[in-house]
């Protein structure tokens, strides 16, 4: 089994490899080749990342305009042709946006053809809203405003000063539920906010944390995937991959499930 791994903005393939090492250690019994690649664009470090990991850092696009997203998807197609095929894709943060965009654009262009991946693992990430609109989804203004606020809150809560001052307590999730500071809304309400002409039908896993300012974006990404072939897990933290035993084993079990579904 071969899995393409797409990192977050301002990090790298080697950083994503480190971030996922704990839960991947529970999958050593499976013949999995995790291929951690670097994005094509040099990037400043993501907020706070330079406290833990040295340069270089990369991004998958310079902005999330439709033109830039399509350019990255074309680049990724070339990489898959060269290094693939891949059974699945595993993503974190911006990587989720890249993978989701590629799957959405593929389905809209020719949904009858097999998707570029047979399964997907999304961790703490959402979908580019412009891509959703371009393929026929209705994205209300309140979703766009929450998305903007979530990005701003993430930058503030993830920066070096917040890490040094507050540690894991910095994850307040203030923008998660329309600025309420507390997520007390049924996730299905968020999933129903974005409606479209199709859902992604491949098996998917969605991992997110209810203290992440991008929590709702992760929930809504799960909403554009078929309920019958998706599994979700709220790890209870922020914009991160917690390394506790409980969380690591749960994520590993979900990855195991989705890969076996893909290769069945």
Tab-separated table of N, CA and C in Angstrom, residues 54-160:
chain	number	residue	atom	x	y	z
A	54	UNK	N	13.780	22.856	12.177
A	54	UNK	CA	14.584	23.779	11.374
A	54	UNK	C	14.067	23.881	9.942
A	55	UNK	N	14.522	24.919	9.236
A	55	UNK	CA	14.202	25.071	7.816
A	55	UNK	C	14.846	23.914	7.029
A	56	UNK	N	14.423	23.697	5.777
A	56	UNK	CA	13.536	24.535	4.973
A	56	UNK	C	12.057	24.226	5.214
A	57	UNK	N	11.218	25.191	4.783
A	57	UNK	CA	9.770	25.060	4.892
A	57	UNK	C	9.164	25.307	3.507
A	58	UNK	N	7.999	24.690	3.281
A	58	UNK	CA	7.396	24.752	1.949
A	58	UNK	C	5.889	24.982	2.033
A	59	UNK	N	5.329	25.358	0.882
A	59	UNK	CA	3.886	25.512	0.724
A	59	UNK	C	3.482	24.870	-0.599
A	60	UNK	N	2.203	24.529	-0.705
A	60	UNK	CA	1.719	23.930	-1.953
A	60	UNK	C	1.188	24.963	-2.937
A	61	UNK	N	0.908	26.170	-2.458
A	61	UNK	CA	0.570	27.258	-3.375
A	61	UNK	C	0.891	28.587	-2.705
A	62	UNK	N	0.984	29.622	-3.544
A	62	UNK	CA	1.331	30.952	-3.036
A	62	UNK	C	0.094	31.720	-2.596
A	63	UNK	N	-1.051	31.376	-3.123
A	63	UNK	CA	-2.340	31.880	-2.650
A	63	UNK	C	-3.371	30.828	-3.025
A	64	UNK	N	-4.600	30.979	-2.524
A	64	UNK	CA	-5.600	29.948	-2.801
A	64	UNK	C	-6.623	30.389	-3.844
A	65	UNK	N	-6.167	31.218	-4.795
A	65	UNK	CA	-7.021	31.559	-5.929
A	65	UNK	C	-7.253	30.308	-6.771
A	66	UNK	N	-8.315	30.322	-7.564
A	66	UNK	CA	-8.612	29.161	-8.404
A	66	UNK	C	-7.464	28.861	-9.358
A	67	UNK	N	-6.850	29.911	-9.885
A	67	UNK	CA	-5.730	29.717	-10.811
A	67	UNK	C	-4.563	29.029	-10.109
A	68	UNK	N	-4.251	29.485	-8.893
A	68	UNK	CA	-3.140	28.892	-8.147
A	68	UNK	C	-3.446	27.457	-7.742
A	69	UNK	N	-4.691	27.207	-7.350
A	69	UNK	CA	-5.086	25.847	-6.961
A	69	UNK	C	-4.981	24.905	-8.152
A	70	UNK	N	-5.461	25.345	-9.325
A	70	UNK	CA	-5.387	24.499	-10.511
A	70	UNK	C	-3.940	24.224	-10.896
A	71	UNK	N	-3.083	25.226	-10.761
A	71	UNK	CA	-1.660	25.042	-11.070
A	71	UNK	C	-1.048	23.983	-10.160
A	72	UNK	N	-1.398	24.019	-8.880
A	72	UNK	CA	-0.880	23.022	-7.946
A	72	UNK	C	-1.429	21.638	-8.259
A	73	UNK	N	-2.704	21.560	-8.606
A	73	UNK	CA	-3.284	20.258	-8.957
A	73	UNK	C	-2.600	19.674	-10.190
A	74	UNK	N	-2.277	20.518	-11.162
A	74	UNK	CA	-1.557	20.038	-12.347
A	74	UNK	C	-0.167	19.537	-11.956
A	75	UNK	N	0.501	20.274	-11.064
A	75	UNK	CA	1.818	19.834	-10.575
A	75	UNK	C	1.700	18.491	-9.869
A	76	UNK	N	0.659	18.344	-9.062
A	76	UNK	CA	0.486	17.108	-8.301
A	76	UNK	C	0.177	15.930	-9.226
A	77	UNK	N	-0.573	16.179	-10.286
A	77	UNK	CA	-0.823	15.111	-11.261
A	77	UNK	C	0.484	14.607	-11.856
A	78	UNK	N	1.377	15.536	-12.173
A	78	UNK	CA	2.674	15.140	-12.707
A	78	UNK	C	3.478	14.341	-11.706
A	79	UNK	N	3.432	14.741	-10.444
A	79	UNK	CA	4.148	14.010	-9.406
A	79	UNK	C	3.590	12.603	-9.240
A	80	UNK	N	2.261	12.484	-9.287
A	80	UNK	CA	1.641	11.161	-9.161
A	80	UNK	C	2.038	10.271	-10.333
A	81	UNK	N	2.084	10.852	-11.532
A	81	UNK	CA	2.490	10.074	-12.702
A	81	UNK	C	3.924	9.589	-12.570
A	82	UNK	N	4.765	10.391	-11.925
A	82	UNK	CA	6.178	10.054	-11.782
A	82	UNK	C	6.437	9.104	-10.622
A	83	UNK	N	5.777	9.325	-9.484
A	83	UNK	CA	6.092	8.589	-8.258
A	83	UNK	C	5.027	7.580	-7.854
A	84	UNK	N	3.839	7.683	-8.446
A	84	UNK	CA	2.719	6.817	-8.079
A	84	UNK	C	2.743	5.503	-8.819
A	85	UNK	N	1.594	4.825	-8.867
A	85	UNK	CA	0.309	5.265	-8.311
A	85	UNK	C	0.251	5.123	-6.795
A	86	UNK	N	-0.717	5.839	-6.210
A	86	UNK	CA	-0.927	5.803	-4.770
A	86	UNK	C	-2.293	5.202	-4.463
A	87	UNK	N	-2.339	4.432	-3.398
A	87	UNK	CA	-3.626	3.896	-2.956
A	87	UNK	C	-4.430	4.940	-2.192
A	88	UNK	N	-3.743	5.813	-1.460
A	88	UNK	CA	-4.432	6.782	-0.612
A	88	UNK	C	-3.594	8.037	-0.464
A	89	UNK	N	-4.228	9.064	0.089
A	89	UNK	CA	-3.537	10.314	0.383
A	89	UNK	C	-3.820	10.673	1.840
A	90	UNK	N	-2.777	11.066	2.566
A	90	UNK	CA	-2.896	11.500	3.965
A	90	UNK	C	-2.417	12.943	4.060
A	91	UNK	N	-3.204	13.803	4.695
A	91	UNK	CA	-2.960	15.241	4.614
A	91	UNK	C	-3.129	15.911	5.965
A	92	UNK	N	-2.427	17.036	6.136
A	92	UNK	CA	-2.600	17.879	7.317
A	92	UNK	C	-2.753	19.325	6.875
A	93	UNK	N	-3.760	20.024	7.420
A	93	UNK	CA	-3.952	21.459	7.229
A	93	UNK	C	-3.999	21.829	5.741
A	94	UNK	N	-3.048	22.621	5.236
A	94	UNK	CA	-3.086	22.995	3.823
A	94	UNK	C	-3.075	21.770	2.922
A	95	UNK	N	-2.407	20.717	3.340
A	95	UNK	CA	-2.420	19.487	2.557
A	95	UNK	C	-3.827	18.984	2.313
A	96	UNK	N	-4.720	19.151	3.315
A	96	UNK	CA	-6.119	18.746	3.147
A	96	UNK	C	-6.792	19.556	2.048
A	97	UNK	N	-6.499	20.851	2.020
A	97	UNK	CA	-7.077	21.705	0.987
A	97	UNK	C	-6.617	21.273	-0.397
A	98	UNK	N	-5.350	20.898	-0.512
A	98	UNK	CA	-4.807	20.446	-1.797
A	98	UNK	C	-5.487	19.150	-2.235
A	99	UNK	N	-5.520	18.174	-1.349
A	99	UNK	CA	-6.121	16.893	-1.691
A	99	UNK	C	-7.597	17.008	-1.985
A	100	UNK	N	-8.317	17.792	-1.168
A	100	UNK	CA	-9.749	17.969	-1.395
A	100	UNK	C	-10.008	18.661	-2.725
A	101	UNK	N	-9.217	19.694	-3.028
A	101	UNK	CA	-9.383	20.404	-4.299
A	101	UNK	C	-9.169	19.467	-5.479
A	102	UNK	N	-8.145	18.641	-5.399
A	102	UNK	CA	-7.861	17.733	-6.504
A	102	UNK	C	-9.001	16.742	-6.707
A	103	UNK	N	-9.530	16.208	-5.614
A	103	UNK	CA	-10.629	15.251	-5.715
A	103	UNK	C	-11.901	15.915	-6.234
A	104	UNK	N	-12.192	17.118	-5.770
A	104	UNK	CA	-13.384	17.832	-6.229
A	104	UNK	C	-13.292	18.184	-7.708
A	105	UNK	N	-12.156	18.732	-8.129
A	105	UNK	CA	-11.995	19.118	-9.531
A	105	UNK	C	-12.023	17.901	-10.445
A	106	UNK	N	-11.445	16.799	-9.992
A	106	UNK	CA	-11.489	15.567	-10.775
A	106	UNK	C	-12.926	15.096	-10.939
A	107	UNK	N	-13.682	15.074	-9.852
A	107	UNK	CA	-15.063	14.590	-9.918
A	107	UNK	C	-15.909	15.476	-10.816
A	108	UNK	N	-15.714	16.788	-10.706
A	108	UNK	CA	-16.503	17.706	-11.520
A	108	UNK	C	-16.167	17.585	-13.000
A	109	UNK	N	-14.904	17.316	-13.315
A	109	UNK	CA	-14.480	17.221	-14.714
A	109	UNK	C	-14.904	15.905	-15.342
A	110	UNK	N	-14.749	14.812	-14.608
A	110	UNK	CA	-15.105	13.496	-15.147
A	110	UNK	C	-15.247	12.502	-14.002
A	111	UNK	N	-16.377	12.571	-13.324
A	111	UNK	CA	-16.616	11.701	-12.182
A	111	UNK	C	-16.719	10.237	-12.531
A	112	UNK	N	-16.850	9.919	-13.826
A	112	UNK	CA	-16.940	8.517	-14.224
A	112	UNK	C	-15.583	7.825	-14.169
A	113	UNK	N	-14.516	8.598	-14.243
A	113	UNK	CA	-13.175	8.013	-14.186
A	113	UNK	C	-12.759	7.804	-12.733
A	114	UNK	N	-11.904	6.806	-12.472
A	114	UNK	CA	-11.441	6.584	-11.096
A	114	UNK	C	-10.743	7.819	-10.536
A	115	UNK	N	-10.977	8.084	-9.263
A	115	UNK	CA	-10.317	9.204	-8.595
A	115	UNK	C	-8.813	8.949	-8.512
A	116	UNK	N	-8.014	9.999	-8.342
A	116	UNK	CA	-6.554	9.806	-8.259
A	116	UNK	C	-6.119	9.017	-7.031
A	117	UNK	N	-7.011	8.896	-6.030
A	117	UNK	CA	-6.728	8.106	-4.830
A	117	UNK	C	-7.955	7.264	-4.503
A	118	UNK	N	-7.718	6.101	-3.917
A	118	UNK	CA	-8.828	5.230	-3.536
A	118	UNK	C	-9.319	5.493	-2.126
A	119	UNK	N	-8.601	6.301	-1.367
A	119	UNK	CA	-8.995	6.657	-0.004
A	119	UNK	C	-8.269	7.926	0.404
A	120	UNK	N	-8.804	8.612	1.421
A	120	UNK	CA	-8.202	9.867	1.873
A	120	UNK	C	-8.294	9.989	3.388
A	121	UNK	N	-7.229	10.534	3.980
A	121	UNK	CA	-7.150	10.775	5.419
A	121	UNK	C	-6.902	12.264	5.613
A	122	UNK	N	-7.907	12.981	6.101
A	122	UNK	CA	-7.823	14.425	6.302
A	122	UNK	C	-7.598	14.720	7.785
A	123	UNK	N	-6.558	15.487	8.109
A	123	UNK	CA	-6.245	15.820	9.491
A	123	UNK	C	-6.183	17.339	9.640
A	124	UNK	N	-7.100	17.888	10.410
A	124	UNK	CA	-7.096	19.323	10.756
A	124	UNK	C	-7.055	20.220	9.527
A	125	UNK	N	-7.949	20.004	8.602
A	125	UNK	CA	-7.950	20.840	7.412
A	125	UNK	C	-9.321	20.961	6.791
A	126	UNK	N	-9.474	21.960	5.938
A	126	UNK	CA	-10.730	22.196	5.250
A	126	UNK	C	-10.553	22.216	3.747
A	127	UNK	N	-11.584	22.714	3.073
A	127	UNK	CA	-11.618	22.765	1.617
A	127	UNK	C	-11.563	24.217	1.150
A	128	UNK	N	-10.830	24.539	0.084
A	128	UNK	CA	-10.885	25.901	-0.462
A	128	UNK	C	-12.314	26.234	-0.893
A	129	UNK	N	-12.897	27.258	-0.301
A	129	UNK	CA	-14.302	27.560	-0.577
A	129	UNK	C	-14.514	27.980	-2.025
A	130	UNK	N	-13.517	28.641	-2.619
A	130	UNK	CA	-13.643	29.020	-4.019
A	130	UNK	C	-13.732	27.820	-4.938
A	131	UNK	N	-13.018	26.760	-4.605
A	131	UNK	CA	-13.098	25.529	-5.394
A	131	UNK	C	-14.487	24.921	-5.265
A	132	UNK	N	-15.021	24.884	-4.046
A	132	UNK	CA	-16.374	24.359	-3.856
A	132	UNK	C	-17.378	25.115	-4.724
A	133	UNK	N	-17.305	26.439	-4.710
A	133	UNK	CA	-18.245	27.225	-5.513
A	133	UNK	C	-18.041	26.967	-7.001
A	134	UNK	N	-16.800	26.779	-7.415
A	134	UNK	CA	-16.518	26.595	-8.840
A	134	UNK	C	-17.086	25.289	-9.386
A	135	UNK	N	-17.322	24.311	-8.508
A	135	UNK	CA	-17.870	23.029	-8.969
A	135	UNK	C	-19.335	22.871	-8.577
A	136	UNK	N	-19.987	23.980	-8.202
A	136	UNK	CA	-21.431	23.959	-8.038
A	136	UNK	C	-21.969	23.921	-6.628
A	137	UNK	N	-21.110	24.034	-5.619
A	137	UNK	CA	-21.588	24.038	-4.237
A	137	UNK	C	-22.033	25.445	-3.837
A	138	UNK	N	-23.040	25.499	-2.981
A	138	UNK	CA	-23.493	26.771	-2.425
A	138	UNK	C	-22.795	27.003	-1.089
A	139	UNK	N	-22.026	28.090	-1.010
A	139	UNK	CA	-21.283	28.417	0.209
A	139	UNK	C	-21.833	29.729	0.761
A	140	UNK	N	-22.624	29.680	1.841
A	140	UNK	CA	-23.219	30.903	2.399
A	140	UNK	C	-22.167	31.882	2.908
A	141	UNK	N	-22.557	33.148	2.985
A	141	UNK	CA	-21.639	34.183	3.459
A	141	UNK	C	-21.153	33.903	4.877
A	142	UNK	N	-22.017	33.347	5.730
A	142	UNK	CA	-21.602	33.092	7.115
A	142	UNK	C	-20.486	32.048	7.173
A	143	UNK	N	-20.472	31.124	6.214
A	143	UNK	CA	-19.394	30.137	6.150
A	143	UNK	C	-18.091	30.816	5.745
A	144	UNK	N	-18.168	31.728	4.787
A	144	UNK	CA	-16.976	32.454	4.347
A	144	UNK	C	-16.413	33.311	5.476
A	145	UNK	N	-17.291	33.969	6.223
A	145	UNK	CA	-16.835	34.813	7.324
A	145	UNK	C	-16.213	33.967	8.430
A	146	UNK	N	-16.816	32.840	8.740
A	146	UNK	CA	-16.248	31.960	9.760
A	146	UNK	C	-14.894	31.424	9.317
A	147	UNK	N	-14.777	31.112	8.030
A	147	UNK	CA	-13.511	30.620	7.490
A	147	UNK	C	-12.419	31.673	7.645
A	148	UNK	N	-12.743	32.920	7.330
A	148	UNK	CA	-11.771	34.010	7.473
A	148	UNK	C	-11.369	34.187	8.934
A	149	UNK	N	-12.355	34.195	9.817
A	149	UNK	CA	-12.067	34.380	11.240
A	149	UNK	C	-11.249	33.216	11.792
A	150	UNK	N	-11.540	32.019	11.310
A	150	UNK	CA	-10.798	30.846	11.768
A	150	UNK	C	-9.336	30.904	11.382
A	151	UNK	N	-9.061	31.369	10.173
A	151	UNK	CA	-7.668	31.504	9.729
A	151	UNK	C	-6.920	32.529	10.586
A	152	UNK	N	-7.586	33.642	10.879
A	152	UNK	CA	-6.947	34.671	11.698
A	152	UNK	C	-6.689	34.163	13.113
A	153	UNK	N	-7.655	33.459	13.686
A	153	UNK	CA	-7.488	32.924	15.038
A	153	UNK	C	-6.390	31.874	15.077
A	154	UNK	N	-6.292	31.074	14.021
A	154	UNK	CA	-5.238	30.060	13.974
A	154	UNK	C	-3.862	30.710	13.989
A	155	UNK	N	-3.682	31.748	13.186
A	155	UNK	CA	-2.385	32.426	13.145
A	155	UNK	C	-2.019	32.992	14.514
A	156	UNK	N	-3.024	33.516	15.231
A	156	UNK	CA	-2.760	34.104	16.543
A	156	UNK	C	-2.461	33.041	17.595
A	157	UNK	N	-3.224	31.944	17.576
A	157	UNK	CA	-3.074	30.922	18.612
A	157	UNK	C	-1.877	30.009	18.374
A	158	UNK	N	-1.392	29.957	17.145
A	158	UNK	CA	-0.290	29.046	16.823
A	158	UNK	C	1.072	29.719	16.866
A	159	UNK	N	1.126	31.040	17.072
A	159	UNK	CA	2.427	31.702	16.955
A	159	UNK	C	3.341	31.385	18.140
A	160	UNK	N	4.605	31.717	17.972
A	160	UNK	CA	5.625	31.347	18.953
A	160	UNK	C	5.344	31.929	20.332
